[in-house]
């Protein structure tokens, strides 16, 4: 037998290495940067750079809390981040916050007001929109919510590729709203942000540089291909649309309010050229659509066009009398359901006749889907009857009864119309009396893009009796309704004024968007009247209106013609004593004292990061809170409201790069502000009007002991501040202006100099 073999004991198993906690700060920072980079696409639809600063604050809060709370479960981290964003929104936009940053009922009420303001601006604005407080609130909240979602998906759930879906939404929204392709650099930033998510995830570096390099290459190639394909694509956007829905459907209305985009075009800081026309013998309005249905509670509606005839013609059954012209229209940037036409069209060529139709009753050329035609040629008749012709117009009223419908009109409107036209013997004279009521030398009405606040009564009655201020929508709507109450068929036309003379053509832009009245007379058809008291030379006064006014009794004055402006009085005022601005808000920061634990990221690390962010953004936040305080004081009215409004105008002007001093008179300083920010062109007439209104109320407070009424400064101050915010530097310089407001820095320097003296 052989000896037994000894069994050697197995070596002891090696102790597993200590498990180190995962450090996710790299992925968290990458997620925040991806959101910011994708958010740069909003530069195509929002003016200025204030929105980006606020969005960066929200993203910084989310990233800092994500790192600080990384040991907690994912849902708890997201909840903490949402609470942090809520506190930030309360500090920036909430009124009546508890301890300055805790949300309360008043703060949530302010949030609702901001959302309502943003919704109205989205409904009526045309990109790029002015960064109003409501729009800034919405964008800041969206940045914060998006950052929470991207952090939850890419960091907490460890699926960074899936975070591309919410980031894609960030790019898709401005791409759908912008009238042109997004800037290439914004698209490149969005692509870089998504690539950063993929290559900066936890463990990516440990899996080798080849994987990282490959990921970067794939993202770069995809971004280049996207830019090349996008540059070859057609224009994306809905610029030029007046109504909110489709045309040609069965029944219903095209839009709840066809004036929303009209106002959005008028409030654009940078007008966009839409058409170039040749062949017009004289300035003429360009009609896009007409409105026939008036509803007392919601205004004028654009009814669905009736089945029409092909645009190739003939477009009219009764040949009109007048000058026959051939007009060529080159489309620059207009895409819509409507094809704008001049006068009474007879035929239109150059477009696809199978896709366009003409409704003879409404005078509208329409299509089933928005289209952007390159050019078209129109043969039309420009009717120019004399005043005597229209006074003597007689015959049966061969017009759709809808144009005489006054259902739901307040009886007070009819009474006002009757009083205004009491001495008018003919329907034409009634129309002239109403035009003079709104535009004549004795008129109490004024043009303004900010309508006066109502009393809660009927909107039309408020406009005619209380507000007496508005833009073309209010004036055209009021006159058309008043004509109907006097038995004259009338409708509202929406389109463009004659534009400006170019090199061999007339240029029509978004600044020329307009609404006017068309009244029907037997034997002459639809005839133009414009009751809007414009003073910038864009109004076309028809010859029959000039004749009628010239035939008026001695002492009557003619309405302002196309090249006349109403002079603005310039009373002298004594120079006010400058009042120093209130000191900036003192932002205190907590002193972190939590110790480091067990190899994880120290708690003081993210707190230091938040402190750095707060120090960088502190001046901007302080400036925002100071503006909110001044605006609230101005809106409240009473003693000091004028001073608060004027201080904010001066501060905003300085923030945007001007060196305007308040040592001059109020009017002298206002003129300096207009020159410094290039607000002296025709496009800024509404801004200058509102600035004059602020100056008037400030002078009345300082020299006449007449305090502004509550709400009187709200509209003018919003218009002027929006115009100043849209001026100044662009790009990264605008962000520097926002982060380092000159008004606060100059105040701080003055305070130091006074102490040193």
XYZ file of C-alpha atoms in Angstrom:
757
model
C 0.000 0.000 0.000
C 1.189 3.454 -0.707
C 1.339 6.193 1.905
C -1.531 8.645 1.927
C -0.924 11.986 0.240
C -1.143 15.058 2.458
C -3.805 17.576 1.480
C -2.564 21.149 1.517
C -4.983 23.688 2.866
C -6.306 26.263 0.372
C -4.866 29.743 0.743
C -7.158 32.151 2.513
C -9.336 34.210 0.213
C -8.129 37.747 -0.274
C -10.208 40.345 1.470
C -12.304 42.362 -1.002
C -11.123 45.929 -1.484
C -13.125 48.518 0.423
C -16.083 49.807 -1.531
C -15.675 53.490 -2.202
C -18.777 55.552 -2.603
C -19.509 56.714 -6.112
C -18.697 60.322 -6.729
C -21.266 61.752 -9.179
C -20.286 65.393 -9.287
C -18.763 65.079 -12.777
C -21.979 63.668 -14.231
C -24.057 66.215 -12.306
C -22.045 69.150 -13.638
C -22.188 67.672 -17.155
C -25.982 67.407 -16.897
C -26.241 71.056 -15.870
C -23.938 72.219 -18.663
C -25.930 70.163 -21.183
C -29.112 71.973 -20.166
C -27.462 75.383 -20.470
C -25.919 74.577 -23.844
C -29.224 73.305 -25.218
C -30.977 76.360 -23.788
C -28.883 78.728 -25.922
C -31.337 77.976 -28.740
C -33.789 80.304 -26.978
C -31.624 83.200 -28.191
C -33.535 82.914 -31.481
C -36.899 83.647 -29.855
C -36.122 85.835 -26.791
C -34.327 89.173 -26.851
C -31.356 90.092 -24.670
C -29.445 87.894 -22.232
C -31.308 88.344 -18.942
C -33.206 85.103 -19.483
C -29.961 83.104 -19.717
C -28.655 84.519 -16.431
C -31.838 83.547 -14.618
C -31.802 80.122 -16.231
C -28.175 79.605 -15.223
C -29.086 80.413 -11.613
C -31.800 77.749 -11.653
C -29.455 75.170 -13.181
C -26.733 76.039 -10.648
C -29.139 75.425 -7.770
C -30.152 72.049 -9.231
C -26.548 70.940 -9.793
C -25.406 72.025 -6.327
C -28.268 70.273 -4.575
C -27.791 67.187 -6.729
C -24.198 66.853 -5.553
C -24.995 67.687 -1.924
C -27.838 65.161 -1.740
C -26.197 62.401 -3.773
C -26.383 59.829 -0.942
C -30.184 60.042 -0.875
C -32.487 58.041 -3.170
C -33.179 59.536 -6.579
C -36.770 60.690 -5.814
C -35.570 62.466 -2.664
C -32.830 64.224 -4.653
C -35.348 65.395 -7.257
C -37.709 66.631 -4.531
C -34.911 68.611 -2.893
C -33.944 70.128 -6.238
C -37.537 71.138 -6.981
C -37.779 72.829 -3.582
C -34.538 74.680 -4.308
C -35.903 75.923 -7.641
C -39.120 76.999 -5.917
C -37.150 79.051 -3.371
C -35.139 80.657 -6.170
C -38.314 81.559 -8.102
C -39.774 83.023 -4.931
C -36.727 85.176 -4.366
C -36.644 86.415 -7.958
C -40.312 86.690 -8.886
C -42.494 86.188 -5.783
C -44.202 89.100 -4.038
C -44.788 89.003 -0.300
C -42.399 86.111 0.318
C -41.936 85.081 3.939
C -38.444 86.079 5.134
C -37.691 87.196 1.595
C -37.521 83.750 -0.004
C -40.125 81.391 1.522
C -43.201 81.049 -0.712
C -46.580 82.115 0.634
C -50.043 82.796 -0.808
C -48.936 86.154 -2.202
C -45.946 84.553 -3.931
C -48.075 81.877 -5.578
C -50.504 84.587 -6.663
C -47.598 86.420 -8.276
C -46.583 83.186 -10.018
C -50.076 82.925 -11.488
C -49.912 86.503 -12.732
C -46.544 85.841 -14.372
C -47.857 82.716 -16.093
C -50.888 84.644 -17.368
C -48.629 87.411 -18.692
C -46.360 84.898 -20.423
C -49.351 83.090 -21.943
C -50.654 86.360 -23.386
C -47.240 87.175 -24.815
C -46.867 83.714 -26.345
C -50.320 84.041 -27.881
C -49.696 87.476 -29.377
C -45.929 87.780 -29.761
C -43.734 87.172 -32.768
C -40.184 85.975 -32.163
C -37.927 87.362 -30.865
C -40.116 88.454 -27.942
C -39.298 90.987 -25.239
C -38.132 89.369 -21.946
C -41.022 90.553 -19.776
C -41.179 89.461 -16.110
C -43.726 86.816 -17.029
C -41.544 85.425 -19.808
C -38.461 85.438 -17.544
C -40.403 83.574 -14.848
C -41.538 80.939 -17.339
C -38.047 80.474 -18.802
C -36.376 80.273 -15.373
C -38.897 77.707 -14.167
C -38.437 75.712 -17.386
C -34.652 75.702 -17.008
C -34.973 74.490 -13.411
C -37.503 71.768 -14.239
C -35.491 70.599 -17.245
C -32.316 70.448 -15.147
C -34.120 68.306 -12.537
C -35.362 65.910 -15.238
C -31.980 65.613 -16.958
C -30.223 65.047 -13.602
C -32.736 62.354 -12.629
C -32.351 60.528 -15.939
C -28.628 60.882 -16.556
C -27.254 60.818 -12.969
C -29.758 59.150 -10.634
C -30.959 56.591 -13.216
C -27.578 56.301 -14.965
C -29.083 56.608 -18.477
C -27.541 59.746 -20.027
C -28.553 58.767 -23.564
C -32.236 58.945 -22.587
C -31.722 62.529 -21.384
C -31.545 63.530 -25.035
C -35.360 63.461 -25.210
C -35.981 66.438 -22.869
C -32.991 68.236 -24.394
C -34.514 67.746 -27.840
C -37.683 69.482 -26.616
C -35.544 72.451 -25.590
C -34.330 72.769 -29.169
C -37.646 71.910 -30.843
C -39.660 74.717 -29.210
C -37.539 77.634 -30.490
C -37.118 75.853 -33.836
C -40.906 75.807 -34.245
C -41.346 79.448 -33.169
C -38.447 81.051 -35.010
C -39.194 82.391 -38.481
C -35.766 81.258 -39.740
C -33.413 78.402 -38.993
C -31.796 78.455 -35.570
C -28.285 79.981 -35.451
C -25.644 77.406 -36.255
C -23.763 78.153 -33.047
C -26.873 77.433 -30.949
C -27.338 74.080 -32.675
C -23.639 73.325 -32.172
C -23.939 74.148 -28.455
C -26.932 71.831 -28.091
C -25.047 69.008 -29.819
C -22.000 69.616 -27.631
C -24.165 69.481 -24.512
C -25.612 66.102 -25.461
C -22.159 64.793 -26.299
C -20.918 65.990 -22.919
C -23.637 63.916 -21.243
C -22.492 60.783 -23.039
C -18.746 61.069 -22.403
C -18.849 62.478 -18.844
C -20.959 59.748 -17.221
C -19.471 57.958 -14.211
C -16.926 55.354 -15.249
C -16.586 56.499 -18.836
C -12.994 57.530 -18.282
C -12.140 54.192 -16.633
C -13.372 52.272 -19.639
C -10.654 53.769 -21.742
C -9.936 56.850 -23.796
C -10.928 55.040 -26.989
C -14.554 54.960 -25.886
C -14.493 58.659 -25.027
C -12.799 59.553 -28.302
C -15.273 57.456 -30.243
C -18.213 59.080 -28.502
C -16.887 62.540 -29.275
C -16.374 61.583 -32.925
C -19.915 60.205 -33.270
C -21.463 63.313 -31.704
C -19.315 65.650 -33.819
C -20.204 63.859 -37.076
C -23.904 63.867 -36.165
C -23.761 67.582 -35.377
C -22.047 68.465 -38.661
C -24.536 66.383 -40.658
C -27.424 68.036 -38.821
C -26.110 71.507 -39.629
C -25.592 70.623 -43.293
C -29.069 69.120 -43.656
C -30.641 72.021 -41.773
C -28.974 74.641 -43.966
C -30.497 72.982 -47.031
C -33.994 72.799 -45.545
C -36.782 75.304 -45.979
C -37.670 78.062 -43.557
C -39.237 76.920 -40.297
C -41.683 79.248 -38.606
C -45.047 80.951 -38.702
C -44.131 84.624 -39.082
C -46.831 86.698 -40.700
C -49.755 84.639 -39.432
C -52.734 86.628 -38.250
C -55.116 83.895 -37.111
C -54.544 80.954 -34.892
C -56.172 78.100 -36.770
C -56.658 76.582 -40.164
C -58.735 77.868 -42.991
C -61.107 76.153 -45.203
C -62.456 73.715 -42.690
C -66.091 73.064 -42.164
C -67.728 75.623 -39.943
C -66.364 77.475 -36.965
C -64.027 80.420 -36.730
C -60.410 80.629 -37.769
C -59.196 82.267 -34.593
C -60.552 83.507 -31.287
C -58.753 86.804 -31.802
C -57.332 87.581 -35.251
C -55.477 90.610 -33.876
C -53.084 88.728 -31.594
C -50.264 88.271 -34.119
C -50.953 91.738 -35.526
C -50.035 93.227 -32.155
C -47.083 90.856 -31.880
C -45.652 92.210 -35.131
C -46.143 95.821 -34.052
C -44.266 95.263 -30.771
C -41.190 93.738 -32.413
C -38.071 95.756 -31.643
C -36.498 94.833 -34.993
C -38.987 94.974 -37.914
C -38.762 92.167 -40.478
C -39.210 92.954 -44.177
C -42.069 90.913 -45.663
C -42.743 92.168 -49.219
C -41.319 94.246 -52.034
C -43.913 95.608 -54.475
C -43.669 97.380 -57.830
C -46.285 98.865 -60.143
C -48.321 100.871 -57.614
C -49.069 104.401 -58.854
C -49.687 105.663 -55.304
C -49.449 104.401 -51.718
C -52.184 101.814 -51.105
C -53.081 99.484 -48.262
C -52.334 95.772 -48.763
C -55.257 93.637 -47.554
C -54.687 90.130 -46.185
C -58.141 89.261 -44.797
C -61.384 90.870 -43.657
C -63.452 90.320 -40.522
C -67.236 90.233 -40.729
C -68.442 88.638 -37.484
C -68.491 90.856 -34.383
C -69.184 89.260 -30.995
C -69.714 91.550 -28.050
C -67.711 89.475 -25.547
C -64.760 88.485 -27.723
C -64.459 91.062 -30.522
C -64.148 90.465 -34.238
C -63.928 86.924 -35.621
C -62.533 85.700 -38.922
C -65.206 83.393 -40.339
C -64.258 80.428 -42.505
C -64.012 81.602 -46.163
C -66.681 80.351 -48.517
C -65.853 78.096 -51.460
C -64.108 80.438 -53.866
C -63.089 80.805 -57.486
C -59.564 80.118 -58.835
C -57.132 82.997 -58.488
C -56.429 82.991 -62.205
C -59.642 85.031 -62.583
C -61.953 86.598 -63.268
C -62.288 87.352 -59.552
C -65.162 89.814 -59.707
C -68.588 89.649 -61.333
C -69.145 93.426 -61.401
C -66.244 95.336 -62.990
C -65.257 98.236 -60.757
C -64.589 101.791 -61.846
C -61.160 103.196 -61.173
C -57.524 102.947 -62.191
C -56.497 99.521 -63.486
C -52.984 98.541 -62.367
C -50.627 95.584 -62.638
C -48.699 94.999 -59.410
C -45.780 92.621 -58.821
C -45.205 91.370 -55.261
C -41.937 89.726 -54.230
C -42.295 87.706 -51.041
C -39.395 88.128 -48.619
C -40.569 86.446 -45.397
C -44.348 85.918 -45.363
C -45.971 82.511 -44.846
C -49.671 82.219 -44.112
C -53.143 81.013 -45.071
C -53.812 84.369 -46.755
C -52.394 85.926 -49.933
C -52.297 89.732 -49.465
C -53.842 91.661 -52.375
C -54.360 95.298 -53.402
C -57.638 97.049 -54.208
C -60.312 95.058 -56.009
C -58.391 92.172 -57.618
C -59.300 90.932 -61.095
C -56.718 88.147 -61.512
C -53.589 86.755 -59.846
C -50.792 84.813 -61.543
C -47.503 83.309 -60.414
C -49.026 80.992 -57.770
C -50.433 77.480 -57.895
C -54.070 78.153 -58.858
C -55.094 74.679 -57.640
C -54.018 75.503 -54.078
C -55.443 79.023 -53.803
C -59.015 80.269 -53.979
C -60.739 83.669 -53.784
C -63.863 84.377 -51.737
C -65.681 87.184 -53.551
C -67.884 88.033 -50.587
C -65.065 88.665 -48.113
C -62.343 89.637 -50.595
C -59.973 87.004 -49.193
C -57.513 84.839 -51.147
C -56.876 81.736 -49.040
C -55.409 78.228 -49.034
C -55.913 75.108 -46.939
C -52.396 75.109 -45.475
C -49.905 77.915 -44.796
C -47.781 78.562 -47.864
C -44.838 80.780 -48.740
C -45.099 81.890 -52.366
C -41.970 83.366 -53.921
C -43.824 86.061 -55.897
C -47.099 86.843 -57.617
C -48.545 89.339 -60.064
C -51.937 90.947 -59.567
C -54.224 92.855 -61.893
C -56.482 95.074 -59.806
C -58.630 98.190 -59.866
C -57.806 100.985 -57.427
C -61.089 102.764 -56.896
C -60.926 106.491 -56.126
C -64.437 107.975 -56.103
C -64.957 111.603 -55.208
C -66.703 112.775 -52.070
C -69.716 113.832 -54.150
C -69.866 110.375 -55.771
C -70.067 108.709 -52.355
C -72.542 111.252 -51.008
C -74.805 110.548 -53.950
C -74.424 106.760 -53.817
C -77.897 105.247 -54.050
C -79.419 101.920 -54.874
C -80.216 98.575 -53.306
C -77.875 97.236 -50.605
C -76.546 94.151 -52.370
C -74.299 92.930 -49.583
C -74.401 90.015 -47.183
C -76.594 90.861 -44.149
C -73.722 89.803 -41.846
C -72.057 93.157 -42.606
C -74.978 94.993 -40.969
C -75.359 92.684 -37.967
C -75.275 94.478 -34.575
C -76.345 91.566 -32.371
C -75.035 91.991 -28.822
C -73.720 95.525 -29.332
C -74.142 97.629 -26.178
C -76.868 100.297 -26.666
C -74.453 102.920 -25.341
C -72.238 102.358 -28.398
C -75.163 103.044 -30.700
C -76.016 106.193 -28.727
C -72.437 107.493 -28.999
C -72.481 106.809 -32.742
C -75.796 108.627 -33.083
C -74.448 111.629 -31.203
C -71.297 111.797 -33.333
C -73.201 111.505 -36.641
C -76.187 113.676 -35.656
C -75.445 116.336 -38.307
C -74.461 113.834 -41.046
C -76.984 113.716 -43.866
C -75.667 110.692 -45.810
C -73.965 107.386 -44.960
C -70.722 108.796 -46.353
C -70.941 111.856 -44.108
C -71.518 109.537 -41.153
C -68.291 107.730 -41.990
C -66.421 111.046 -42.231
C -67.870 112.185 -38.885
C -66.607 109.005 -37.211
C -63.150 109.359 -38.769
C -62.965 112.940 -37.485
C -64.172 111.778 -34.066
C -61.078 109.576 -33.757
C -58.456 111.533 -35.735
C -59.655 115.144 -35.909
C -57.949 118.076 -34.181
C -60.510 118.051 -31.354
C -60.256 114.289 -30.780
C -59.555 112.996 -27.284
C -58.212 109.677 -28.599
C -54.542 108.763 -28.888
C -52.556 105.923 -30.434
C -50.826 103.526 -28.047
C -49.834 99.858 -28.104
C -50.733 99.744 -24.414
C -54.498 100.048 -24.036
C -55.793 101.872 -20.992
C -57.106 99.708 -18.124
C -60.847 99.145 -18.272
C -63.478 99.434 -15.585
C -64.768 95.892 -16.002
C -67.589 97.128 -18.241
C -68.081 96.358 -21.942
C -64.622 96.628 -23.594
C -65.881 98.764 -26.486
C -67.734 101.116 -24.149
C -64.603 101.412 -21.996
C -62.530 102.352 -25.037
C -65.031 104.981 -26.225
C -65.718 106.579 -22.852
C -62.845 105.913 -20.430
C -59.616 104.700 -22.007
C -59.626 106.480 -25.389
C -56.204 104.936 -26.105
C -55.256 101.945 -28.200
C -53.794 100.825 -31.480
C -55.378 100.053 -34.830
C -57.412 97.106 -33.486
C -59.428 99.270 -31.100
C -59.996 102.128 -33.558
C -60.993 99.964 -36.530
C -63.186 97.732 -34.374
C -64.994 100.686 -32.815
C -65.664 102.555 -36.065
C -66.916 99.466 -37.905
C -69.393 98.651 -35.122
C -70.539 102.269 -34.903
C -71.123 102.413 -38.677
C -73.288 99.296 -38.472
C -75.430 100.847 -35.741
C -76.117 103.693 -38.191
C -77.184 101.342 -40.971
C -73.928 101.456 -42.971
C -72.505 98.012 -43.951
C -68.979 97.762 -42.579
C -66.157 95.309 -41.918
C -62.609 95.361 -40.537
C -59.694 94.773 -42.914
C -56.369 93.421 -41.646
C -53.157 93.745 -43.605
C -50.420 96.313 -44.083
C -49.995 100.007 -44.712
C -48.251 101.188 -47.864
C -44.738 100.644 -46.522
C -41.725 102.772 -47.408
C -40.084 103.741 -50.676
C -37.059 101.655 -51.649
C -34.801 101.578 -54.687
C -37.459 101.109 -57.351
C -39.921 99.302 -55.065
C -42.013 99.732 -51.920
C -40.875 97.758 -48.872
C -43.531 96.386 -46.504
C -42.412 95.061 -43.105
C -43.921 93.820 -39.847
C -43.892 97.446 -38.663
C -46.566 98.156 -41.318
C -49.042 95.605 -39.938
C -52.359 97.434 -39.649
C -56.143 97.244 -39.451
C -58.655 99.662 -40.957
C -62.357 99.945 -41.876
C -64.097 99.215 -45.168
C -67.633 100.581 -45.645
C -69.922 99.532 -48.495
C -71.650 102.061 -50.780
C -74.015 101.205 -53.673
C -72.246 101.438 -57.016
C -68.793 101.734 -55.445
C -68.456 98.654 -53.245
C -66.046 98.449 -50.335
C -64.359 101.786 -49.592
C -61.441 102.394 -47.231
C -61.520 104.572 -44.096
C -58.753 104.673 -41.484
C -59.738 105.931 -38.007
C -56.377 105.241 -36.330
C -54.590 108.473 -35.313
C -51.114 107.497 -36.494
C -48.557 110.310 -36.563
C -45.579 108.538 -38.169
C -46.497 109.097 -41.820
C -47.822 105.579 -42.475
C -51.505 106.532 -42.771
C -52.922 106.793 -46.302
C -55.707 109.385 -46.370
C -57.995 108.682 -49.369
C -58.783 111.687 -51.615
C -62.516 111.524 -50.850
C -61.757 111.961 -47.133
C -59.572 114.996 -47.854
C -62.313 116.455 -50.058
C -64.970 115.912 -47.414
C -62.889 117.601 -44.727
C -62.062 120.494 -47.060
C -65.801 121.005 -47.645
C -66.391 121.234 -43.892
C -67.423 124.583 -42.348
C -64.696 127.215 -41.840
C -62.452 126.581 -38.881
C -62.337 122.821 -39.369
C -58.853 121.405 -39.858
C -57.762 118.633 -42.160
C -56.596 115.312 -40.737
C -52.924 114.592 -40.624
C -51.762 113.438 -44.046
C -49.210 110.749 -44.873
C -46.222 112.998 -44.193
C -47.644 115.081 -41.323
C -46.883 114.536 -37.673
C -48.696 115.977 -34.705
C -46.209 118.293 -32.936
C -45.434 117.472 -29.347
C -45.243 120.440 -26.923
C -42.001 120.839 -25.028
C -42.714 122.869 -21.855
C -39.657 123.953 -19.929
C -39.031 122.416 -16.546
C -36.579 123.148 -13.792
C -33.856 120.627 -13.163
C -34.813 118.347 -10.254
C -32.420 117.597 -7.460
C -31.067 114.073 -7.989
C -31.965 111.569 -5.321
C -29.442 108.792 -4.639
C -30.607 105.311 -5.542
C -31.420 102.888 -2.742
C -28.484 100.644 -1.825
C -28.395 97.191 -3.420
C -29.865 94.306 -1.523
C -27.392 92.688 0.896
C -27.120 89.017 -0.001
C -25.898 87.035 2.988
C -24.409 83.568 2.589
C -24.336 80.780 5.180
C -21.057 79.662 6.734
C -20.644 75.942 5.900
C -19.346 73.937 8.856
C -20.161 70.324 7.956
C -17.108 68.049 8.077
C -15.946 65.608 5.411
C -16.913 61.990 5.859
C -15.549 58.641 4.732
C -13.969 59.544 1.395
C -17.136 61.017 -0.105
C -17.381 64.478 -1.588
C -17.257 66.992 1.321
C -20.514 68.747 1.975
C -18.751 72.092 1.957
C -17.669 71.500 -1.642
C -21.073 72.108 -3.264
C -21.762 74.884 -0.751
C -18.596 76.656 -1.842
C -19.666 76.158 -5.443
C -23.052 77.671 -4.646
C -21.312 80.552 -2.880
C -19.230 81.245 -5.977
C -22.331 81.158 -8.160
C -24.118 83.496 -5.753
C -21.206 85.943 -5.731
C -21.066 85.967 -9.516
C -24.819 86.325 -9.909
C -25.331 88.468 -6.780
C -25.283 91.853 -8.553
C -27.753 90.622 -11.173
C -30.133 89.270 -8.521
C -29.850 92.464 -6.482
C -30.566 94.524 -9.580
C -33.616 92.411 -10.409
C -35.022 92.788 -6.910
C -34.390 96.548 -6.985
C -36.229 96.819 -10.311
C -39.146 94.838 -8.916
C -39.323 97.130 -5.883
C -39.291 100.281 -8.016
C -41.826 98.903 -10.467
C -44.186 97.986 -7.624
C -43.852 101.502 -6.163
C -44.546 103.071 -9.553
C -47.552 100.831 -10.217
C -49.034 101.581 -6.789
C -49.230 105.296 -7.601
C -49.278 108.047 -5.012
C -46.349 110.120 -3.691
C -42.989 108.809 -4.861
C -44.361 106.751 -7.775
C -42.897 109.117 -10.360
C -39.501 109.083 -8.649
C -39.466 105.273 -8.583
C -40.365 105.056 -12.280
C -37.804 107.663 -13.313
C -35.030 106.062 -11.215
C -35.685 102.727 -12.931
C -35.620 104.292 -16.414
C -32.253 105.933 -15.632
C -30.831 102.739 -14.108
C -31.915 100.567 -17.052
C -30.415 103.072 -19.488
C -27.098 102.915 -17.642
C -27.216 99.116 -17.489
C -27.512 99.054 -21.282
C -24.332 101.021 -21.809
C -25.389 104.668 -21.844
C -23.643 107.432 -19.931
C -26.825 109.427 -19.360
C -26.670 111.716 -16.331
C -29.641 112.821 -14.251
C -28.204 116.310 -13.768
C -30.210 117.696 -16.702
C -33.935 118.428 -16.769
C -36.263 115.450 -17.032
C -37.039 116.247 -20.650
C -33.370 116.810 -21.481
C -32.458 113.485 -19.908
C -35.287 111.777 -21.812
C -33.961 113.154 -25.103
C -30.478 111.919 -24.172
C -31.891 108.443 -23.474
C -33.622 108.390 -26.879
C -30.369 109.293 -28.619
C -28.180 106.947 -26.593
C -30.353 103.919 -27.345
C -31.240 104.835 -30.957
C -34.961 105.125 -30.250
C -35.444 108.042 -32.644
C -36.654 106.067 -35.678
C -40.295 105.688 -36.796
C -40.368 102.121 -35.458
C -39.958 103.478 -31.924
C -42.708 106.102 -32.050
C -44.822 104.170 -29.471
C -41.800 103.971 -27.140
C -41.173 107.719 -27.357
C -44.869 108.396 -26.746
C -44.789 106.318 -23.569
C -41.529 107.984 -22.464
C -43.224 111.390 -22.879
C -46.090 110.118 -20.746
C -43.659 109.094 -17.983
C -41.937 112.492 -18.199
C -45.295 114.253 -17.944
C -46.292 112.344 -14.797
C -42.833 112.795 -13.218
C -42.953 116.554 -13.813
C -46.495 116.710 -12.469
C -45.345 114.965 -9.278
C -42.217 117.048 -8.779
C -43.505 120.479 -9.731
C -47.276 120.255 -9.400
C -47.764 118.008 -6.360
C -49.911 115.756 -8.561
C -49.143 112.118 -7.819
C -49.703 109.467 -10.523
C -52.857 107.404 -10.186
C -52.538 103.663 -9.392
C -51.675 101.787 -12.583
C -51.084 104.943 -14.650
C -47.334 104.291 -14.938
C -47.561 100.520 -15.464
C -48.091 100.425 -19.229
C -45.693 103.257 -20.170
C -42.977 101.915 -17.874
C -43.266 98.371 -19.277
C -42.977 99.661 -22.861
C -39.966 101.893 -22.178
C -38.079 99.303 -20.097
C -38.690 96.614 -22.729
C -37.264 98.895 -25.429
C -34.212 99.741 -23.317
C -33.658 96.066 -22.438
C -33.674 95.246 -26.156
C -30.976 97.841 -26.899
C -27.285 97.830 -26.085
C -24.717 95.169 -26.784
C -25.416 91.712 -28.172
C -23.969 88.269 -27.520
C -21.609 87.707 -24.609
C -21.300 91.445 -23.946
C -25.022 91.537 -23.153
C -24.504 88.791 -20.567
C -21.684 90.812 -19.000
C -24.005 93.823 -18.814
C -26.600 91.644 -17.098
C -24.179 90.075 -14.610
C -22.518 93.408 -13.754
C -25.218 96.098 -13.869
C -23.587 99.483 -14.348
C -26.257 101.244 -12.322
C -25.354 99.278 -9.176
C -21.604 99.552 -9.754
C -21.768 103.309 -10.342
C -23.868 103.724 -7.180
C -21.301 101.736 -5.202
C -18.446 103.872 -6.581
C -20.307 107.067 -5.715
C -20.869 105.782 -2.179
C -17.153 104.964 -1.757
C -16.128 108.356 -3.161
C -18.465 110.184 -0.788
C -16.996 108.335 2.188
C -13.443 109.023 1.032
C -14.245 112.730 0.679
